[in-house]
mmCIF file of C-alpha atoms in Angstrom:
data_model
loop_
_atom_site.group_PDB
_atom_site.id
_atom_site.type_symbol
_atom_site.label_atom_id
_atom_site.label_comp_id
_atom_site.label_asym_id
_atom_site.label_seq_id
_atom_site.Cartn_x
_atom_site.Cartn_y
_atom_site.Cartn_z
ATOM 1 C CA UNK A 1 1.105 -13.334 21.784
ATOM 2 C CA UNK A 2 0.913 -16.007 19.395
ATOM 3 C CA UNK A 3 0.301 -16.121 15.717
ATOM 4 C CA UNK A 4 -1.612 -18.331 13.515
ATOM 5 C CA UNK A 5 0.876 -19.362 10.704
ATOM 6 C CA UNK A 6 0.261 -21.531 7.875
ATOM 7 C CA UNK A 7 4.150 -22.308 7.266
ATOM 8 C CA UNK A 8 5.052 -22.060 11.324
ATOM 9 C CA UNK A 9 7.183 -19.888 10.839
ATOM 10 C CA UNK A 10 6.922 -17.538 13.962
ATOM 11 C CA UNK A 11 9.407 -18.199 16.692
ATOM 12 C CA UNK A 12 9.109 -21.415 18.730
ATOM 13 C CA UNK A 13 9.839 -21.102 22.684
ATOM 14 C CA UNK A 14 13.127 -22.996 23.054
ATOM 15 C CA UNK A 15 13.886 -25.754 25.624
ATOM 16 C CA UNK A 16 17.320 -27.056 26.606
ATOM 17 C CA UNK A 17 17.995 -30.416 24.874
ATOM 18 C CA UNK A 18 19.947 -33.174 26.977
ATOM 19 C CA UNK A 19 22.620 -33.564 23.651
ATOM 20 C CA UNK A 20 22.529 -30.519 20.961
ATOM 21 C CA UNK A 21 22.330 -31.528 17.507
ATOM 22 C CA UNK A 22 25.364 -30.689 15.505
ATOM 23 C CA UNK A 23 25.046 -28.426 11.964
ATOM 24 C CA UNK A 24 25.793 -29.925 8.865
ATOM 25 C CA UNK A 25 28.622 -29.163 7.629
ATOM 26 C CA UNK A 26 26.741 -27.579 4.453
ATOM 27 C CA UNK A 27 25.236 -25.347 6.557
ATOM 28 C CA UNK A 28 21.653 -25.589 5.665
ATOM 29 C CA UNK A 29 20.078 -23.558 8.094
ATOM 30 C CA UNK A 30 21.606 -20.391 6.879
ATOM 31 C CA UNK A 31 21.183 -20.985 2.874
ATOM 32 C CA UNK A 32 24.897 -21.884 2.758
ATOM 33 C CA UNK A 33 24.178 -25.787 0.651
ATOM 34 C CA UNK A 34 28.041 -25.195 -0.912
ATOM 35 C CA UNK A 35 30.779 -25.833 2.029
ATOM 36 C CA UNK A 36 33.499 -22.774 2.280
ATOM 37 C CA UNK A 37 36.606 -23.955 0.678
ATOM 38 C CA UNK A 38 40.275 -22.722 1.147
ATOM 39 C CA UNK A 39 41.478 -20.455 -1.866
ATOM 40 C CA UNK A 40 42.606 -22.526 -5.046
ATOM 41 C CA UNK A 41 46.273 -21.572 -5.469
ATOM 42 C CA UNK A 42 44.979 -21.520 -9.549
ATOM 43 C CA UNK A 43 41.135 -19.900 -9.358
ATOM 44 C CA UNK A 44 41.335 -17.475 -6.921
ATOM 45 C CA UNK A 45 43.989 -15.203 -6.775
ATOM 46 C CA UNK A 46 41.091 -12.247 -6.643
ATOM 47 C CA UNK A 47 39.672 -12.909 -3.849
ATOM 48 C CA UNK A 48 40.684 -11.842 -0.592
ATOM 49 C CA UNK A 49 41.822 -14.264 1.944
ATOM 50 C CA UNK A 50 40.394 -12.007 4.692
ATOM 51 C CA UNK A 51 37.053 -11.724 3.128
ATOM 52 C CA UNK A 52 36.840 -15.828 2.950
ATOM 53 C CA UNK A 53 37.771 -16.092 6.788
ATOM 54 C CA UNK A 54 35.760 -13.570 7.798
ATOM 55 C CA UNK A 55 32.545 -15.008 6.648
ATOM 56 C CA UNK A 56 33.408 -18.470 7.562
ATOM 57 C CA UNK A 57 34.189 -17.304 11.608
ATOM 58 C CA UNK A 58 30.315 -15.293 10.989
ATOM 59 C CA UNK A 59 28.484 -18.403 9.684
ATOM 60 C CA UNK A 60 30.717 -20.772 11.891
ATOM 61 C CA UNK A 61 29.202 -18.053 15.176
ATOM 62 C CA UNK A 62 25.690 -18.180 13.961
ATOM 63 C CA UNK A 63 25.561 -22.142 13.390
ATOM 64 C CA UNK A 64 27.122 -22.019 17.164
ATOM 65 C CA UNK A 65 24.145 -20.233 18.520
ATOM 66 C CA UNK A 66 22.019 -22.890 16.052
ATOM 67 C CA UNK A 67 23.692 -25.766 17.726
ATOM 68 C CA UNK A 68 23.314 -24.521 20.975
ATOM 69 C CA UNK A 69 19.181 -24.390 20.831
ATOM 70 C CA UNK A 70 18.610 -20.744 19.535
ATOM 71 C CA UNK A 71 16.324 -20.177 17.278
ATOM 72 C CA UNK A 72 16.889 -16.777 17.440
ATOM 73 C CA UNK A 73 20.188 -15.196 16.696
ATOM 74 C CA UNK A 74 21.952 -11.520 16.277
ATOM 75 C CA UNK A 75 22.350 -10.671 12.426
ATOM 76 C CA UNK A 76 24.374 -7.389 11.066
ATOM 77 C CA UNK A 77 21.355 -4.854 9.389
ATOM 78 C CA UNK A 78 24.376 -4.535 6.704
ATOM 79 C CA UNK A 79 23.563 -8.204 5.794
ATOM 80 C CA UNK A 80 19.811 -7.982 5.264
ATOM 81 C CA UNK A 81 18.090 -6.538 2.088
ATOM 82 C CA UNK A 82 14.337 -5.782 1.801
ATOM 83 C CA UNK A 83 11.864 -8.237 0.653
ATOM 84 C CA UNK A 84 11.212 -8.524 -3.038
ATOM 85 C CA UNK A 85 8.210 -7.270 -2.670
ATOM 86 C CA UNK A 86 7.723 -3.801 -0.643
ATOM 87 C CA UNK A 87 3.961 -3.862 1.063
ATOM 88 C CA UNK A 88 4.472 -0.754 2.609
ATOM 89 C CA UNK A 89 4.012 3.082 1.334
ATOM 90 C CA UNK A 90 6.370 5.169 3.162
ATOM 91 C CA UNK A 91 6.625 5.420 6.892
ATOM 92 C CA UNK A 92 5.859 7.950 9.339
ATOM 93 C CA UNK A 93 8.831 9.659 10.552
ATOM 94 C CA UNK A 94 7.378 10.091 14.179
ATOM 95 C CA UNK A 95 6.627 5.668 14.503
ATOM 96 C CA UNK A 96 10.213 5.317 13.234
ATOM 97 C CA UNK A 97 11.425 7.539 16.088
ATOM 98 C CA UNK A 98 8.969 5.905 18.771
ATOM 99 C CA UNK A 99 10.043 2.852 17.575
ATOM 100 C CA UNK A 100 13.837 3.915 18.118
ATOM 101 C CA UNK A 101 13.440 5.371 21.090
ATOM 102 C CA UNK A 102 11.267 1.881 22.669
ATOM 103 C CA UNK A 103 14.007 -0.161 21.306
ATOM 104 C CA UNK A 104 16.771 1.932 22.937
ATOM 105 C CA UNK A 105 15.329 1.596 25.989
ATOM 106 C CA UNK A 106 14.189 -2.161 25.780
ATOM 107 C CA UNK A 107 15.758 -3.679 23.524
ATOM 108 C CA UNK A 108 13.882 -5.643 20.256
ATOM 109 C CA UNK A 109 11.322 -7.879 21.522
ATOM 110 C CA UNK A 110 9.628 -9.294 18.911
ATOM 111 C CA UNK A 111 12.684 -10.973 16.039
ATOM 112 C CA UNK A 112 12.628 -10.118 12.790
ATOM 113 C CA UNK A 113 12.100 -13.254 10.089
ATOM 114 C CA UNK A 114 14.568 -13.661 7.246
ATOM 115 C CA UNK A 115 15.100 -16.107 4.399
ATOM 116 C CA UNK A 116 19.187 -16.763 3.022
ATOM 117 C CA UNK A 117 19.100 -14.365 0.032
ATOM 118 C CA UNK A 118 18.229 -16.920 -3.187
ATOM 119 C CA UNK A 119 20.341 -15.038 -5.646
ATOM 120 C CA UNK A 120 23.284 -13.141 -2.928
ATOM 121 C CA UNK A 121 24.759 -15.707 -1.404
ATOM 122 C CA UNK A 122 25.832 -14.880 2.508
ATOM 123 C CA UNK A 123 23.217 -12.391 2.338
ATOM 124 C CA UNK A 124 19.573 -11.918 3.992
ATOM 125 C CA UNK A 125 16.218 -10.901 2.818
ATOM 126 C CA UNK A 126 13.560 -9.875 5.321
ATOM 127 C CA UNK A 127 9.807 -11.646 5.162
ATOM 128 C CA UNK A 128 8.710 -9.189 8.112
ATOM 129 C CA UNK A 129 10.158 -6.660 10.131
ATOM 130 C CA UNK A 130 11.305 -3.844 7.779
ATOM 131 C CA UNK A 131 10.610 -1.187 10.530
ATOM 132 C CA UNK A 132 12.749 -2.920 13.199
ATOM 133 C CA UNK A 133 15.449 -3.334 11.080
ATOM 134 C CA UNK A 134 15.222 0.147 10.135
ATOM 135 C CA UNK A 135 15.228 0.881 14.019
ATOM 136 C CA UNK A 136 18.521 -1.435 14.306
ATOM 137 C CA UNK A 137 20.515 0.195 11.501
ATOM 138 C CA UNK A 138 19.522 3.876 12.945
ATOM 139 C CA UNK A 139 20.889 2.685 16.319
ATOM 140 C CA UNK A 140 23.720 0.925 15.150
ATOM 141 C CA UNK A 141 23.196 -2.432 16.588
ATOM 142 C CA UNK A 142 22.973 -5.882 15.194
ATOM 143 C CA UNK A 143 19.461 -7.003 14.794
ATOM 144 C CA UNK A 144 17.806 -10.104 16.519
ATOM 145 C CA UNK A 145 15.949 -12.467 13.853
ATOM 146 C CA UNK A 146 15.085 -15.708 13.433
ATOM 147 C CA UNK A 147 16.513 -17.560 9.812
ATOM 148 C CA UNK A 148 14.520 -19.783 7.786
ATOM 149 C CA UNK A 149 14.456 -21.574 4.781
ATOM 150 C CA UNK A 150 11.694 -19.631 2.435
ATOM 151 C CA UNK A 151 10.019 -20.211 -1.014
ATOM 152 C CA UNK A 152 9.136 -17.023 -2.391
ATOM 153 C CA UNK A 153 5.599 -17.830 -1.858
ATOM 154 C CA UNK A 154 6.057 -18.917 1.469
ATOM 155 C CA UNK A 155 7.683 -15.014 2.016
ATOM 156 C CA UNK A 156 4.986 -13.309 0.901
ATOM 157 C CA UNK A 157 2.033 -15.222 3.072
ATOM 158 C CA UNK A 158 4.570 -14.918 5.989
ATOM 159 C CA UNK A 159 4.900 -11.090 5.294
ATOM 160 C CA UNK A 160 1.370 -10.739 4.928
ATOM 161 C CA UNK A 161 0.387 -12.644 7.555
ATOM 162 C CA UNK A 162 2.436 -10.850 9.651
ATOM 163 C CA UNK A 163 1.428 -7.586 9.177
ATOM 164 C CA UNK A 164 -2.253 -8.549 9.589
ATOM 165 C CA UNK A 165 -2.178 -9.405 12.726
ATOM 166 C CA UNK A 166 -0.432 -6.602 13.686
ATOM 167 C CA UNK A 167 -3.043 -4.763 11.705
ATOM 168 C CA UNK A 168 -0.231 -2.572 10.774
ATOM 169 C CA UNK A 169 -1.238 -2.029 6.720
ATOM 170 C CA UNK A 170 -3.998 0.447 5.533
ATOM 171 C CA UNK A 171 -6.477 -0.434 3.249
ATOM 172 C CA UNK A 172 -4.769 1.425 0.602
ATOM 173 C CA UNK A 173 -0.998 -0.482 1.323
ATOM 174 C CA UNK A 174 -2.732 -3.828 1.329
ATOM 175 C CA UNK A 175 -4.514 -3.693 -1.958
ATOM 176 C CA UNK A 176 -1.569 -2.345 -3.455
ATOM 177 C CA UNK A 177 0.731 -5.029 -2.303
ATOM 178 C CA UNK A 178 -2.002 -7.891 -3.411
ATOM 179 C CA UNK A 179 -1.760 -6.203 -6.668
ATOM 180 C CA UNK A 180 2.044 -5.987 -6.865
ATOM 181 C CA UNK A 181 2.314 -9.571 -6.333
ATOM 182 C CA UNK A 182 -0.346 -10.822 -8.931
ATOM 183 C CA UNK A 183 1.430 -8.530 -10.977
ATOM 184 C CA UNK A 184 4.429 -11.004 -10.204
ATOM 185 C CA UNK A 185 2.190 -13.843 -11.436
ATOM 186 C CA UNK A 186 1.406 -15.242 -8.294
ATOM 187 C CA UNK A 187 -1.737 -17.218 -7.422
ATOM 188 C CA UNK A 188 -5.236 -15.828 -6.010
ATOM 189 C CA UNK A 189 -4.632 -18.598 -3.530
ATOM 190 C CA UNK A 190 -1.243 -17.245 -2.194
ATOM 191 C CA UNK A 191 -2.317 -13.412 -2.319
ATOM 192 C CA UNK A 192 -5.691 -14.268 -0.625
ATOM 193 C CA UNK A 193 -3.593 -16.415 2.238
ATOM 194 C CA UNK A 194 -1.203 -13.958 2.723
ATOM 195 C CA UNK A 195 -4.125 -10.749 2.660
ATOM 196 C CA UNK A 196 -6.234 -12.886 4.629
ATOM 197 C CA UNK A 197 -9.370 -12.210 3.019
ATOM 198 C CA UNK A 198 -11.532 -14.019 0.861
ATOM 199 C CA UNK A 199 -11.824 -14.394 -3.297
ATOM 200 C CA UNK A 200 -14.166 -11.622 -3.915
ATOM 201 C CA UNK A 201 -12.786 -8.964 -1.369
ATOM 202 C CA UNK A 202 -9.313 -9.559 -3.580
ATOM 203 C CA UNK A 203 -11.154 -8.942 -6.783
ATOM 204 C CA UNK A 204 -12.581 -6.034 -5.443
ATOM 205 C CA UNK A 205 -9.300 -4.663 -4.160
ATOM 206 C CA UNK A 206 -7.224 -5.590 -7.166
ATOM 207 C CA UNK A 207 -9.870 -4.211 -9.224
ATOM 208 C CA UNK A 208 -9.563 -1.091 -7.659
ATOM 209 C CA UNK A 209 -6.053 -0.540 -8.046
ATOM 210 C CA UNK A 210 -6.259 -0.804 -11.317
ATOM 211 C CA UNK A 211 -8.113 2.363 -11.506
ATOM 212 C CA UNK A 212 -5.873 4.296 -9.821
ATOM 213 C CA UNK A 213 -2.468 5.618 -11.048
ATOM 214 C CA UNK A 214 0.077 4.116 -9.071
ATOM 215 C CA UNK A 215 2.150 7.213 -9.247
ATOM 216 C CA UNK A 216 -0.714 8.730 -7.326
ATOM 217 C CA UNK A 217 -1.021 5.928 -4.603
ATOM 218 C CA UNK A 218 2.395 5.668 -4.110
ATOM 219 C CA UNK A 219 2.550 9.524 -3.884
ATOM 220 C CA UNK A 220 -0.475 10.161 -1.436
ATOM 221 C CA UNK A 221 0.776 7.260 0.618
ATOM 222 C CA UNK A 222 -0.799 4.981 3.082
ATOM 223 C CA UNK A 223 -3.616 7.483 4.153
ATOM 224 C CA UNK A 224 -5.066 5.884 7.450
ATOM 225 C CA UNK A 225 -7.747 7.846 7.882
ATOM 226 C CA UNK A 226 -9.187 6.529 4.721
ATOM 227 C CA UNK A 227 -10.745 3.179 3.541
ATOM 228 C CA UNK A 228 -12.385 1.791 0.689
ATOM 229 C CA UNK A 229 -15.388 4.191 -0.077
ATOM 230 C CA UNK A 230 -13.354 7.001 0.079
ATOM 231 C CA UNK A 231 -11.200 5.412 -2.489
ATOM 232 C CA UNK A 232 -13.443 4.038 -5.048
ATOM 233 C CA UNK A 233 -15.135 8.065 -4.425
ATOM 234 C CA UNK A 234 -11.791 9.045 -5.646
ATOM 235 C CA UNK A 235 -11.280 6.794 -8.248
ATOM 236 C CA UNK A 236 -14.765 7.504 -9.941
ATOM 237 C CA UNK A 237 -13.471 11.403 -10.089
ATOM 238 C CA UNK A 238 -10.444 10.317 -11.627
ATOM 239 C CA UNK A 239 -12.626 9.001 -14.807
ATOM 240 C CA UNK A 240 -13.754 12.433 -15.214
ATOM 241 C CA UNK A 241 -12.694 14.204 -18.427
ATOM 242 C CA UNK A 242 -9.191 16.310 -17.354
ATOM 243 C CA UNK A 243 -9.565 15.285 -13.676
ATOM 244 C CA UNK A 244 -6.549 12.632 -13.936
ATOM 245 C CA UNK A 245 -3.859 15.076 -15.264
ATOM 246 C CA UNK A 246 -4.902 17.448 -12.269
ATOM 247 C CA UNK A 247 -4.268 14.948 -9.768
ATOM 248 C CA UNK A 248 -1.012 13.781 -11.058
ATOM 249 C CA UNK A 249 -0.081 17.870 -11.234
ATOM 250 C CA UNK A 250 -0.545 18.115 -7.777
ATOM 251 C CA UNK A 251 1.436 14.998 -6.125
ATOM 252 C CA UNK A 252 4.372 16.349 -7.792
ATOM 253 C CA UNK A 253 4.487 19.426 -6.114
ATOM 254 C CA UNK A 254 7.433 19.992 -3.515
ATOM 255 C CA UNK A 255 4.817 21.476 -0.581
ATOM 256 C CA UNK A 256 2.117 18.256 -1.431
ATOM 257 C CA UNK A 257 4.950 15.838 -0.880
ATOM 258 C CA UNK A 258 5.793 17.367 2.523
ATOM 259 C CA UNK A 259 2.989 17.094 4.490
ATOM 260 C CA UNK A 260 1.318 14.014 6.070
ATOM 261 C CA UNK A 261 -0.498 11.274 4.074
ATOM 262 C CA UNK A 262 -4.154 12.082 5.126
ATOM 263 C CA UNK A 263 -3.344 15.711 4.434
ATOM 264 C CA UNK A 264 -2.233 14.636 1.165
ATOM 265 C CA UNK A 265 -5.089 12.230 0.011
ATOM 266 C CA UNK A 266 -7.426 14.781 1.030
ATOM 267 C CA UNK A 267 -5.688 17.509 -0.704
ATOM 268 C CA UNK A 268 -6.489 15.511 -4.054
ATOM 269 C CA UNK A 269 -9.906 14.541 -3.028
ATOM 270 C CA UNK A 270 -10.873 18.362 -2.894
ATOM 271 C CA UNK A 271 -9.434 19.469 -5.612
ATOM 272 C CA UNK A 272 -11.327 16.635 -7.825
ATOM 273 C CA UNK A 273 -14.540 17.341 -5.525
ATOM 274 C CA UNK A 274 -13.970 21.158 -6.921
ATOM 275 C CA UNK A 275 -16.065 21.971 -10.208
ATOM 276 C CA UNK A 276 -14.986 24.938 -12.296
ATOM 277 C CA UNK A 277 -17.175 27.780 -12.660
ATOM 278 C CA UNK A 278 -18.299 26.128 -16.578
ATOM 279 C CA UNK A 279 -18.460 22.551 -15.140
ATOM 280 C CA UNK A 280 -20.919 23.596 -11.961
ATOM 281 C CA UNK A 281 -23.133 25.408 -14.631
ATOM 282 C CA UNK A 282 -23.018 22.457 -16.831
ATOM 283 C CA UNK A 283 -24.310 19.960 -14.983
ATOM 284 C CA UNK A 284 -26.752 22.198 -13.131
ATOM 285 C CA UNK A 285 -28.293 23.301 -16.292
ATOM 286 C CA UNK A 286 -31.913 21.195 -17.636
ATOM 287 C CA UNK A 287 -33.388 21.285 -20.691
ATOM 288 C CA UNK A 288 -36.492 20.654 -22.526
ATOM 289 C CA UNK A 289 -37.882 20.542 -25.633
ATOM 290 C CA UNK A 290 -41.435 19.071 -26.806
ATOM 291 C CA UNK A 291 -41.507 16.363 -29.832
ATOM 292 C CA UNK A 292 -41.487 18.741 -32.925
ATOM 293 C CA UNK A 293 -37.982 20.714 -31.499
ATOM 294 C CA UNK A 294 -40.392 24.200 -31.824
ATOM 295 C CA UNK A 295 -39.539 25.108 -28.414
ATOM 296 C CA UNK A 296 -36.308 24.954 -26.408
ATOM 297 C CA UNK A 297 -36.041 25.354 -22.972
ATOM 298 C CA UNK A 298 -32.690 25.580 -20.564
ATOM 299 C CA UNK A 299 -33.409 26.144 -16.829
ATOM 300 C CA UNK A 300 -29.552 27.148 -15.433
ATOM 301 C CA UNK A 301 -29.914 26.856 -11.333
ATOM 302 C CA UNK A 302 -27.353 28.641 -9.254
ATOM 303 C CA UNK A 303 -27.397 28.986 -5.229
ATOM 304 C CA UNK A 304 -30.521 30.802 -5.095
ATOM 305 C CA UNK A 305 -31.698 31.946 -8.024
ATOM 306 C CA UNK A 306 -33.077 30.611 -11.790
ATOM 307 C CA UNK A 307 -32.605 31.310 -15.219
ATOM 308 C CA UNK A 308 -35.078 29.651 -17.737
ATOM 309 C CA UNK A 309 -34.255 30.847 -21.469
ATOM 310 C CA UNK A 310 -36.778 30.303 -24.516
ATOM 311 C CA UNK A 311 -35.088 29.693 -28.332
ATOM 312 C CA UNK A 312 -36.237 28.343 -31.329
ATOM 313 C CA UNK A 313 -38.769 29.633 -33.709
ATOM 314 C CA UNK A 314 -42.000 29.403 -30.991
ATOM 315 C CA UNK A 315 -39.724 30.211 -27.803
ATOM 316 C CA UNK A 316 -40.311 33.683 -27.625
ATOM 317 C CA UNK A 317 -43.864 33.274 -28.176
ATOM 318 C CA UNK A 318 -44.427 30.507 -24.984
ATOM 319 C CA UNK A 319 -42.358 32.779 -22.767
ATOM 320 C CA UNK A 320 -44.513 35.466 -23.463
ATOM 321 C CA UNK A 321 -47.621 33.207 -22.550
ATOM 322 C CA UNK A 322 -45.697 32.362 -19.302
ATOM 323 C CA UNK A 323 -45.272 35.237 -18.174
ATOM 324 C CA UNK A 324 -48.999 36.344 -19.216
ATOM 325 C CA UNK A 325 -49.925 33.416 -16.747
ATOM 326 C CA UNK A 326 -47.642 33.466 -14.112
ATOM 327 C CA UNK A 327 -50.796 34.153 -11.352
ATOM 328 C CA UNK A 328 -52.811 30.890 -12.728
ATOM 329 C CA UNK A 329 -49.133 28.975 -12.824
ATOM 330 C CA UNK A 330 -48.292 29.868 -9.319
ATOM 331 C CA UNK A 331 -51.861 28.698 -7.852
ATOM 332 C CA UNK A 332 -51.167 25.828 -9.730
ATOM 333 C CA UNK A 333 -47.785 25.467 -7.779
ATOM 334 C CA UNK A 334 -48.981 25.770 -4.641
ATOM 335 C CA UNK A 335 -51.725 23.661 -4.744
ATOM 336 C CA UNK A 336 -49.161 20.679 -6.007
ATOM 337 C CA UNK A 337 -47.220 21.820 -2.551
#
């Protein structure tokens, strides 16, 4: 199926030309601008001869494929390093072995997209496809991608892009990663391109992460079963007084870590939802007082029952008149019914 790509940079259905085009020698196409020169009899006596030839026969065999029409080509997974920024929160351990086990049996359809590593040079970094080069590696078998030139920006909207059409990120992992890369001082306009989503659903998301602990997002994990309500519901329970240490008490626990990530956000949604005994009594006692502060009342409601208690100098007094007029007060009641 095809994808909408503001950089084009999903793979192209190749035709056979009449006369390939040759590489440059600089090797452009796989981030290689400096030609491979023969070892300087003076400058490098520490590096090893083998280790020169054996990356010039790998780029020389992947500029072959180039020359020959492929846009896609076979990489080693021992190459490729994750993008810069990581827009995923952990992966489940049963999609990883589906994934295996589909790729196993018919081989990687859809290529991976890498950019030549800016700062590693004869390395890769991935823009999307972390999970099938995860699949490779476990299988042991070179993974099939497509190489491009990238600006860093130009990763990030391709990552995102990606993934959003594969509708593959929760709520949760795609606010986070908008916020990780405004953290890296990129533009609304690139994070809202690469989300897909508009100004104000960004400022909504980013302004949610920033009341949650990251320690706890990264902890509870992508949580599918839960969107934004559920979220903001947990962040307002975070702002209550001791509530945040709790949480953070609990995601470090061996037996919280170990069980799936809905399990796990709703473990910490309960035990925030929970009141103690003294915060349930708090804020389901009333009070009342008239103007002059003679009389003080607290009405304390439990499941089915109510206290009212009477203080100050006159309290005893109107509780006595209460209960003197409880018949008159109860006709009272029912006729407001």
């Amino acid at each position: 199926m095809a994808r909408k790509n503001v950089f084009d940079l999903a793979p192209e259905d190749t035709e056979a030309a009449p006369a390939p085009v040759q590489p440059k020698l600089g090797r452009p196409l796989l981030g290689l601008e400096r030609p491979i020169r023969p070892a300087s009899p003076l400058g490098s006596i520490s590096q090893s001869l083998e280790s020169i030839n054996s990356r010039a026969h790998r780029a020389e065999g992947i500029e072959k494929k180039l020359a020959e029409g492929q846009t896609i080509i076979e990489l080693d997974t021992s190459m490729i390093d994750s993008s810069f920024v990581v827009d995923r929160l952990g992966v489940d351990a049963e999609d990883t072995a589906s994934l295996v086990a589909q790729i196993k049996e018919h081989g990687q359809q859809v290529p991976i997209l890498v950019r030549p590593h800016p700062d590693n040079e004869g390395r890769y970094q991935v823009a999307y496809g972390h999970r099938r080069l995860a699949a490779a590696k476990e299988l042991g078998r070179p993974v099939r991608a497509v190489v491009r030139d990238l600006s860093d920006e130009q990763l990030v909207v391709s990552q995102g892009q990606e993934n959003n059409s594969r509708t593959d990120l929760t709520f949760i992992e795609r606010s986070f990663f908008g916020a990780r890369l405004e953290d890296r001082k990129f533009s609304r306009e690139v994070i809202m391109a690469s989300l897909g989503i508009d100004k104000a659903a960004l400022s909504r998301m980013i302004a949610l992460i920033k009341r949650l602990p990251p320690e706890l997002i990264e902890a509870v994990g992508p949580a599918p079963s839960y969107g934004r309500l559920r979220w903001a519901e947990l962040a307002d329970m975070l702002e209550e007084k001791g509530k945040r240490a709790k949480a953070l008490k609990l995601v470090q626990e061996r037996d919280f870590l170990a069980e799936k990530s809905d399990v796990r956000f709703q473990a910490v949604y309960d035990l925030l939802k929970k009141a103690s005994p003294k915060e349930r009594m708090a804020a389901e006692a009333q009070s009342w007082a008239p103007a002059d502060n003679s009389v003080s009342v607290v009405a304390k409601s439990r499941s089915k029952a109510l206290t009212v208690e009477f203080s100050n100098p006159n309290g005893k007094e109107f509780g006595t008149w209460i209960t003197d007029n409880l018949d008159s007060l109860y006709e009272a009641f029912r006729k407001s019914k």
